[in-house]
Tab-separated table of N, CA and C in Angstrom:
chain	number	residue	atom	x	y	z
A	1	UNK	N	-46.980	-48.770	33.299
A	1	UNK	CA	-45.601	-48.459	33.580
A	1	UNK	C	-44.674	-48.773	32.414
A	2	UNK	N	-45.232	-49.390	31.426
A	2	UNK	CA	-44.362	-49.683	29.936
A	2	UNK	C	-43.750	-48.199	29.463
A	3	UNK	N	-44.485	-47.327	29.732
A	3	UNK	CA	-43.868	-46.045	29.179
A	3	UNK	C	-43.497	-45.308	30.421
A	4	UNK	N	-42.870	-45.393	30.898
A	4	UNK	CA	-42.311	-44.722	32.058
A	4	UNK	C	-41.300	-44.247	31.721
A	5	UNK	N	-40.607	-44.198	30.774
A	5	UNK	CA	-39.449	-43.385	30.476
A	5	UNK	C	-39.467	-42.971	28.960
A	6	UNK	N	-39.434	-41.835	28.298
A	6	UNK	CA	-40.333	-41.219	27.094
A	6	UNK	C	-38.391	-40.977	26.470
A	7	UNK	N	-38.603	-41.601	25.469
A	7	UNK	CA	-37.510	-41.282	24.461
A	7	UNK	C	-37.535	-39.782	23.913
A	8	UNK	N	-36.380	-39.403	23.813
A	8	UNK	CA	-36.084	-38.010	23.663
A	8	UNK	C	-35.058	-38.015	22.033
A	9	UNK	N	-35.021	-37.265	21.089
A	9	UNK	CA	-34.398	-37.299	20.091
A	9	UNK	C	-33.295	-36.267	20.476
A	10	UNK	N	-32.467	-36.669	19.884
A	10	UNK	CA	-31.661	-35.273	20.393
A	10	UNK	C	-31.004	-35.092	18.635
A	11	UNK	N	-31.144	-33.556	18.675
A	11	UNK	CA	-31.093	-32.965	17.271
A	11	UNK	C	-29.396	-33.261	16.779
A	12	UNK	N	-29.555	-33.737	15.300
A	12	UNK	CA	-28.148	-34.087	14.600
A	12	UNK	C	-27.068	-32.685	15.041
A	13	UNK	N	-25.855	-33.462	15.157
A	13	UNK	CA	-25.049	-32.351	14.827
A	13	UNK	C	-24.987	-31.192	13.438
A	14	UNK	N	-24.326	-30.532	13.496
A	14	UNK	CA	-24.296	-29.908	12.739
A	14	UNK	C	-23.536	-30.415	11.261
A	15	UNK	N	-24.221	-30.321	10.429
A	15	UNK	CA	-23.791	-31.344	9.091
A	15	UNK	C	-22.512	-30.400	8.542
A	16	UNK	N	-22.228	-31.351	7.921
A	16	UNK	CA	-20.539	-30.668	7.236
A	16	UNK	C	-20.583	-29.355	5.788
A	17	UNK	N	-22.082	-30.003	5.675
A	17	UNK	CA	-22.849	-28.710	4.510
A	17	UNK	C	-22.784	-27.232	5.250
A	18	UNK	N	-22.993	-27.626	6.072
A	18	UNK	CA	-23.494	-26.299	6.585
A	18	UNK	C	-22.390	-25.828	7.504
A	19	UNK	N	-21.800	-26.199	7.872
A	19	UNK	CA	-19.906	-25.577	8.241
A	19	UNK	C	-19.518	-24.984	6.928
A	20	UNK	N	-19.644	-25.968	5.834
A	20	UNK	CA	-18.539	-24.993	4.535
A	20	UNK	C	-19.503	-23.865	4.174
A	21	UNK	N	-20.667	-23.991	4.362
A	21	UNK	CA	-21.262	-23.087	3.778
A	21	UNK	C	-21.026	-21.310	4.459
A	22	UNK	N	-20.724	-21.820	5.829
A	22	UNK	CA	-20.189	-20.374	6.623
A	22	UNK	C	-18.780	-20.352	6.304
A	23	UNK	N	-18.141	-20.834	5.390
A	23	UNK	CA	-16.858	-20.131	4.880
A	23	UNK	C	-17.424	-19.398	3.676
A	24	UNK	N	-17.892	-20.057	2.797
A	24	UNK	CA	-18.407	-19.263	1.856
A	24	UNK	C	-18.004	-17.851	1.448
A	25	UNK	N	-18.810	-16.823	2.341
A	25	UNK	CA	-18.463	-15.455	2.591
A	25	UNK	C	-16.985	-15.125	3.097
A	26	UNK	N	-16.594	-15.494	4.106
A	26	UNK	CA	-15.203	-15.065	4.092
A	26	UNK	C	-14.342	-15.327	3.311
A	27	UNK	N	-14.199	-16.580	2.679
A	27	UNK	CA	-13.626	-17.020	1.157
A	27	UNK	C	-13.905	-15.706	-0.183
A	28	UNK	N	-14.838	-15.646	-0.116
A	28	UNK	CA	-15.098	-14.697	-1.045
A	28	UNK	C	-14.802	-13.386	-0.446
A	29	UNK	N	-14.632	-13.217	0.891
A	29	UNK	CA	-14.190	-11.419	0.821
A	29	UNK	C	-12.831	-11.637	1.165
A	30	UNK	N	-12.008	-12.388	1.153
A	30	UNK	CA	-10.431	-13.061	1.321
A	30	UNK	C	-9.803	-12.492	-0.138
A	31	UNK	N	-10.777	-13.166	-0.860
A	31	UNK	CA	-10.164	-13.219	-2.152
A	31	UNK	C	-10.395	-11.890	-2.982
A	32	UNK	N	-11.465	-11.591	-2.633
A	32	UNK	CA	-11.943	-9.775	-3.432
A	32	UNK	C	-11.138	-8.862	-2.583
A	33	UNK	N	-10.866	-8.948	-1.455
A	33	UNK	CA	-9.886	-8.086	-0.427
A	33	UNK	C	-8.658	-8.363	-1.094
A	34	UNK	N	-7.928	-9.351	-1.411
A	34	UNK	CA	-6.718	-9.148	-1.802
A	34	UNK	C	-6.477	-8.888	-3.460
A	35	UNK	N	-7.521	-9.210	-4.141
A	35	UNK	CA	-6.957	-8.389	-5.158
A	35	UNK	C	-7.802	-6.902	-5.545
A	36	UNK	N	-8.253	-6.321	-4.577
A	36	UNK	CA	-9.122	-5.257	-4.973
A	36	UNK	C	-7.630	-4.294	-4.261
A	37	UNK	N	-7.227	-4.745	-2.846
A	37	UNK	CA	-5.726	-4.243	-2.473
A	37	UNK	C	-4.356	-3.907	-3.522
A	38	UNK	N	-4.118	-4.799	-4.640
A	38	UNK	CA	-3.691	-4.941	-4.936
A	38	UNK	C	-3.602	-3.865	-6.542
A	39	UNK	N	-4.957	-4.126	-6.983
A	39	UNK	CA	-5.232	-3.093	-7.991
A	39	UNK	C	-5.630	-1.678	-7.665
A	40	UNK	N	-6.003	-2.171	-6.581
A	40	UNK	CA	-5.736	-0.690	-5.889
A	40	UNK	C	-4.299	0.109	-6.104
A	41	UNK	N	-3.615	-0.725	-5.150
A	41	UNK	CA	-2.314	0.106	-5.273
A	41	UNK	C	-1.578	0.148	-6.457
A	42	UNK	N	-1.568	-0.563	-7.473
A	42	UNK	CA	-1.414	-0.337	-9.008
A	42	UNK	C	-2.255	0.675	-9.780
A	43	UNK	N	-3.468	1.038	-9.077
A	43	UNK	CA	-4.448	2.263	-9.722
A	43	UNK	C	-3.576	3.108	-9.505
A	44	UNK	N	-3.310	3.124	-8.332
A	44	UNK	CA	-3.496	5.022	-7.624
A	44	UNK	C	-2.019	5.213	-8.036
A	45	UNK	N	-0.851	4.138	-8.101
A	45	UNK	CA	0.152	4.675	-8.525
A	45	UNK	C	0.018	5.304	-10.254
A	46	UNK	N	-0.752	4.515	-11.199
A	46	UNK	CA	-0.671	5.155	-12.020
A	46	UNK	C	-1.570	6.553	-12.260
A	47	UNK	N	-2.752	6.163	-11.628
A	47	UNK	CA	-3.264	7.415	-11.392
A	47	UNK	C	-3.329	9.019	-11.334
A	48	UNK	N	-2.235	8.974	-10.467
A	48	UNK	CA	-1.755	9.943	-9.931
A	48	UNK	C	-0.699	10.636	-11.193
A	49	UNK	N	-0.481	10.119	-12.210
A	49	UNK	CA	-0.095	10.424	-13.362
A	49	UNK	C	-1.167	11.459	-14.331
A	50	UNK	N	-2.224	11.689	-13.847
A	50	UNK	CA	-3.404	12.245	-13.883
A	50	UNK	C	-3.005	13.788	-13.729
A	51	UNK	N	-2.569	14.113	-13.002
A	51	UNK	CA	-1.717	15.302	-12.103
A	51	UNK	C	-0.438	15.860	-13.031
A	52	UNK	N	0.080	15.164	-13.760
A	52	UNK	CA	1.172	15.702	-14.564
A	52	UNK	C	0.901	16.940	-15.367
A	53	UNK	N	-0.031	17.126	-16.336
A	53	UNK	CA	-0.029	17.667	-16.851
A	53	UNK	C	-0.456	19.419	-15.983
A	54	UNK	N	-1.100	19.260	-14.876
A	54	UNK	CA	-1.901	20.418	-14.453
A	54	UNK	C	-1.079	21.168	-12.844
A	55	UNK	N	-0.129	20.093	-12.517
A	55	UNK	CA	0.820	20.307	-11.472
A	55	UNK	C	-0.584	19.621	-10.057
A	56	UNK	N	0.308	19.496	-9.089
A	56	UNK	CA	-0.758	18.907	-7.869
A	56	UNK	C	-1.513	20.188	-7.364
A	57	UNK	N	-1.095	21.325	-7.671
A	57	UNK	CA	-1.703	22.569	-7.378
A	57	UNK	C	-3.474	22.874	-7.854
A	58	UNK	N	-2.962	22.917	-8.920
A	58	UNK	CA	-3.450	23.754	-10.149
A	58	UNK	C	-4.399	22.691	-10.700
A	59	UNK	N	-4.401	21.452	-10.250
A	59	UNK	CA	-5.641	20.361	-10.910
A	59	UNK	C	-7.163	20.765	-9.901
A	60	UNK	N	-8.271	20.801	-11.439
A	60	UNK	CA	-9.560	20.766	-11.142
A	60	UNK	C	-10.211	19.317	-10.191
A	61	UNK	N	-11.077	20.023	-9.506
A	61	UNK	CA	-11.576	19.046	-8.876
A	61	UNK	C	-12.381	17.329	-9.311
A	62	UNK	N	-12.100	17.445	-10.666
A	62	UNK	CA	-12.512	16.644	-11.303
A	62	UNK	C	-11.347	15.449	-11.199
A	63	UNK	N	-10.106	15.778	-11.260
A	63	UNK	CA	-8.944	14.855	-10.886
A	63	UNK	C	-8.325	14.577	-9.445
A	64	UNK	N	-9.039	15.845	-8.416
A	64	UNK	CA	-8.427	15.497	-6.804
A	64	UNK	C	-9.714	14.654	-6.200
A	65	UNK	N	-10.826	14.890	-6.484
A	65	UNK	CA	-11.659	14.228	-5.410
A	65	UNK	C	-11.445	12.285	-5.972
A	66	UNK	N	-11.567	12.425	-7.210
A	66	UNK	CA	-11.702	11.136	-6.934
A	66	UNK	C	-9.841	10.431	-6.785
A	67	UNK	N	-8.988	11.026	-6.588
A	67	UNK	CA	-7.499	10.653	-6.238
A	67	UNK	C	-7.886	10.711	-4.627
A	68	UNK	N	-8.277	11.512	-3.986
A	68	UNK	CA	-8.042	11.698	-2.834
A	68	UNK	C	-9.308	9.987	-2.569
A	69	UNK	N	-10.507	9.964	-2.994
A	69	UNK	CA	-11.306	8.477	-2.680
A	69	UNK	C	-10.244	7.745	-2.610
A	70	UNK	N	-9.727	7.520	-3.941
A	70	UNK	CA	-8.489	6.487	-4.013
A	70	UNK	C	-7.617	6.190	-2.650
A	71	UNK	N	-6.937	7.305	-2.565
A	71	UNK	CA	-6.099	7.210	-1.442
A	71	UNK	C	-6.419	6.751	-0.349
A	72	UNK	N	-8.177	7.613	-0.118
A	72	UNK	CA	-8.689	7.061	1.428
A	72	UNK	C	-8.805	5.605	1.312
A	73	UNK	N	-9.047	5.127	0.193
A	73	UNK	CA	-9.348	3.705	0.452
A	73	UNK	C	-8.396	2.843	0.661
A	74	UNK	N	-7.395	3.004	-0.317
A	74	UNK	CA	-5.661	2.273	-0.158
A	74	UNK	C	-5.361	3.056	1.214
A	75	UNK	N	-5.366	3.675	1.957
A	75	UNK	CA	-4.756	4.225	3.197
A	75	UNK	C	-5.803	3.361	4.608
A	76	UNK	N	-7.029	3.074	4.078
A	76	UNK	CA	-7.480	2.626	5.294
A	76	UNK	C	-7.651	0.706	5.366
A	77	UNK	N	-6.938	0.568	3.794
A	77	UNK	CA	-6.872	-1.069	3.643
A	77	UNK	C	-6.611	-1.442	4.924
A	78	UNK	N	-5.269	-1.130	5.130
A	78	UNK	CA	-4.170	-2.192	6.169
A	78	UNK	C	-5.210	-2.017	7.691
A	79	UNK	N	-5.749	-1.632	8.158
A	79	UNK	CA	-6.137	-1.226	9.589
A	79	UNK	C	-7.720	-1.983	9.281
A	80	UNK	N	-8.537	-1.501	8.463
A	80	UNK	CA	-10.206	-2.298	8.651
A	80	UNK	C	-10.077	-3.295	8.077
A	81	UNK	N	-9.674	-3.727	6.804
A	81	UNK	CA	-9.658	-5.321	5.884
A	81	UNK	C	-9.161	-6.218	7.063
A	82	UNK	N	-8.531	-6.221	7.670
A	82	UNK	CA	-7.300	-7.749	8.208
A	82	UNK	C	-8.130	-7.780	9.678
A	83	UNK	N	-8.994	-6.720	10.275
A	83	UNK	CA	-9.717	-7.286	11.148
A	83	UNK	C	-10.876	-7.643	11.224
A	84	UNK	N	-11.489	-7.044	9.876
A	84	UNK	CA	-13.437	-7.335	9.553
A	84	UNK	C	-12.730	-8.935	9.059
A	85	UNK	N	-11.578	-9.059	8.331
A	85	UNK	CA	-11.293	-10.800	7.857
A	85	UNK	C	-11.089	-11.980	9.121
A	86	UNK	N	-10.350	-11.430	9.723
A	86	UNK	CA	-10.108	-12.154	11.011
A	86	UNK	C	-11.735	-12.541	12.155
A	87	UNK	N	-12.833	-11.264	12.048
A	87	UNK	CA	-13.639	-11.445	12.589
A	87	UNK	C	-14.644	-12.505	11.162
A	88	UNK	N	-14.721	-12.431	10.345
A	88	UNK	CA	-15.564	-13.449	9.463
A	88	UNK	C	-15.100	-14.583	9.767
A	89	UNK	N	-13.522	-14.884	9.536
A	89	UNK	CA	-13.302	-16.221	9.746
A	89	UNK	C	-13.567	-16.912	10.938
A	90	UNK	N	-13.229	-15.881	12.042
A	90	UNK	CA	-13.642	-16.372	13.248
A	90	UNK	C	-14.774	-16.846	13.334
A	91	UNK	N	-15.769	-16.057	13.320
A	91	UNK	CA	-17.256	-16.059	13.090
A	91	UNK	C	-17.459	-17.647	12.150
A	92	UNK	N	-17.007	-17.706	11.332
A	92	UNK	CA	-17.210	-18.692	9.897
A	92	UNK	C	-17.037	-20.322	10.954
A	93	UNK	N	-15.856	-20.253	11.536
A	93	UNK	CA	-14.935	-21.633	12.139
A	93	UNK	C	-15.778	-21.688	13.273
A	94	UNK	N	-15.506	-20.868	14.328
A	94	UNK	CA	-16.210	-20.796	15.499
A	94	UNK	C	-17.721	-20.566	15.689
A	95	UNK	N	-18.809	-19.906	15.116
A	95	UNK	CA	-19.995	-20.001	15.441
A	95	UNK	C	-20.760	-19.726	14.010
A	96	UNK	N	-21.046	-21.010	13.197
A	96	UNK	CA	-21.176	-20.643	11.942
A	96	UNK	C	-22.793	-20.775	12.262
A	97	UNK	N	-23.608	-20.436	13.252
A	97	UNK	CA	-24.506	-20.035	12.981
A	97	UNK	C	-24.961	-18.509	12.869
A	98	UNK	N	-24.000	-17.763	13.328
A	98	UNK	CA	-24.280	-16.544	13.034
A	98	UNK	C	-24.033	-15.515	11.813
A	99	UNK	N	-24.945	-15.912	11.127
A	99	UNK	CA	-24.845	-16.292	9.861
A	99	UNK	C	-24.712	-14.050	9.621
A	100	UNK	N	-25.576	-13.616	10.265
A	100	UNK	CA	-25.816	-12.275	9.338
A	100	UNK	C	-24.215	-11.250	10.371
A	101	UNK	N	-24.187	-12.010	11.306
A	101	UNK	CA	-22.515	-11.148	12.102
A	101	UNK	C	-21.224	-11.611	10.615
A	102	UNK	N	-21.222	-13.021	10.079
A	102	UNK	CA	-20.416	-12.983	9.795
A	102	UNK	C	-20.385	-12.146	8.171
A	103	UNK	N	-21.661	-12.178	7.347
A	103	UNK	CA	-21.760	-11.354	6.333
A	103	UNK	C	-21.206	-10.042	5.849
A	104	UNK	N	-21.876	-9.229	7.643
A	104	UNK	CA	-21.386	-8.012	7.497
A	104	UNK	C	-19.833	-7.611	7.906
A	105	UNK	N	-19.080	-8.769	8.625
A	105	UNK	CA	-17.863	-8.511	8.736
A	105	UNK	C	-17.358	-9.026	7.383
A	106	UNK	N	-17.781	-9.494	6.285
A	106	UNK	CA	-17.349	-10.214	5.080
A	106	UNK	C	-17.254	-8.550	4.458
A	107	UNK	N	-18.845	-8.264	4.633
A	107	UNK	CA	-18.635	-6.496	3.750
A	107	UNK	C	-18.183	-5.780	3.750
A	108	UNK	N	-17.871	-5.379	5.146
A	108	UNK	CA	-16.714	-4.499	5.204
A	108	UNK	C	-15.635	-4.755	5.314
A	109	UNK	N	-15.190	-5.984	5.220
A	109	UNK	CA	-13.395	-5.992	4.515
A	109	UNK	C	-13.207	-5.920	2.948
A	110	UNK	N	-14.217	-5.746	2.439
A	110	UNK	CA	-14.225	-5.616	1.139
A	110	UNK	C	-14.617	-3.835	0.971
A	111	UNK	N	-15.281	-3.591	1.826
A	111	UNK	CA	-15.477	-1.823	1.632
A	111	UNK	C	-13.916	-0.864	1.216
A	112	UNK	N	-13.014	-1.019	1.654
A	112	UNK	CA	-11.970	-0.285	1.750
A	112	UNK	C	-11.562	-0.431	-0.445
A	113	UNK	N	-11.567	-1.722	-0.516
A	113	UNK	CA	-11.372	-1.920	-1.983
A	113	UNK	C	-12.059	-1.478	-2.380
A	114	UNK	N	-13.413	-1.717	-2.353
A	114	UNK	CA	-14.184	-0.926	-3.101
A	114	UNK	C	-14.383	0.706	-3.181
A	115	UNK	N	-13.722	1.337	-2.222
A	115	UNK	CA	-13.903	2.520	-2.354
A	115	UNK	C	-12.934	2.638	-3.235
A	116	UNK	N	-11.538	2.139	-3.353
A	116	UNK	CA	-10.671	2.768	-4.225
A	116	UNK	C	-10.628	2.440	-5.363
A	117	UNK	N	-11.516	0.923	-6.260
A	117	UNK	CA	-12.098	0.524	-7.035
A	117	UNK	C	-13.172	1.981	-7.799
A	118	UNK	N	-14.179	2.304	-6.870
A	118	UNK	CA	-15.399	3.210	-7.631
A	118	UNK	C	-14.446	5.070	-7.593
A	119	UNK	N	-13.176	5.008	-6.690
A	119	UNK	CA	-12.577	6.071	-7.172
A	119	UNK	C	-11.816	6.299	-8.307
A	120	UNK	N	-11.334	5.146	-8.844
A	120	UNK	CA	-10.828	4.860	-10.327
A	120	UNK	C	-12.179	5.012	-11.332
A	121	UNK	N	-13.222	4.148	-10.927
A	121	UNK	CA	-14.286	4.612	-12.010
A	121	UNK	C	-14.486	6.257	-11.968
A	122	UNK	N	-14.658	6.508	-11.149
A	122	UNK	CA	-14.995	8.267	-10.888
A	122	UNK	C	-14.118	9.026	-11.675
A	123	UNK	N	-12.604	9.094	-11.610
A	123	UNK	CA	-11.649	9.294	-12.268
A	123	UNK	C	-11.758	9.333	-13.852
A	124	UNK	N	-11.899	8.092	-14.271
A	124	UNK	CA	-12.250	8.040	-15.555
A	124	UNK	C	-13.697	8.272	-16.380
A	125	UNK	N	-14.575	8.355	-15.285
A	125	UNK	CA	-15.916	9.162	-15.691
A	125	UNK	C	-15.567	10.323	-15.712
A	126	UNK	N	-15.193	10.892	-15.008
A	126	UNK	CA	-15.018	12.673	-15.063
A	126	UNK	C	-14.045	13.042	-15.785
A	127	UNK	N	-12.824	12.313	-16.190
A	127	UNK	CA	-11.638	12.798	-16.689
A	127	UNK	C	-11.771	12.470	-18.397
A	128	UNK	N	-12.379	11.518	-18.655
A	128	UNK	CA	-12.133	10.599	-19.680
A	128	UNK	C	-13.877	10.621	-20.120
């Protein structure tokens, strides 16, 4: 009867390593989201200076498709970035074990920049 009652371990909390480590990703798409926003909308305004010489008509497709990427991407910032961010952080604070939900909400708040990022490269590959 000495062992009549069997010790049980009960697993550590969750260490403080591994909380910051689920900010990580949203930190980093916080910070690439706001300035990919930002040069964004400093691209496309100058951009669109692209267009002067040929009228908005009369320009080859070599200067509208990748203006129009541009645009889609600066036009769909404000609506997908601020809620794929809101869902990482959430994800990050509140259940930082779900480690691959909060990644992909990290990626796609960064998608919108990046489209209008690789429409500036496009621009100047084809134009330049």
């Amino acid at each position: 009867m000495e062992n009549s009652h069997v010790h049980v371990r009960r697993p550590a909390p969750a260490a403080p390593a591994r909380r910051l480590n689920a900010c990580v990703a949203p930190m980093i798409a916080t910070v690439l989201a706001f300035f990919m926003a930002c040069f964004g909308t400093l691209a496309i305004g100058f951009a669109t200076m692209a267009t002067d010489s040929c009228g908005p008509d009369n320009c080859s497709s070599d200067i509208t498709v990748p203006l129009g990427l541009m645009a889609c991407g600066l036009y769909v910032t404000p609506f997908i970035t601020p809620l794929a961010l809101i869902a990482a952080w959430v994800l990050a604070c509140r259940r930082p074990h779900r480690t691959t939900a909060r990644l992909c909400a990290a990626a796609i708040a960064v998608l919108p920049g990046l489209t209008t990022v690789g429409g500036l490269v496009l621009l100047l590959a084809l134009d330049g």
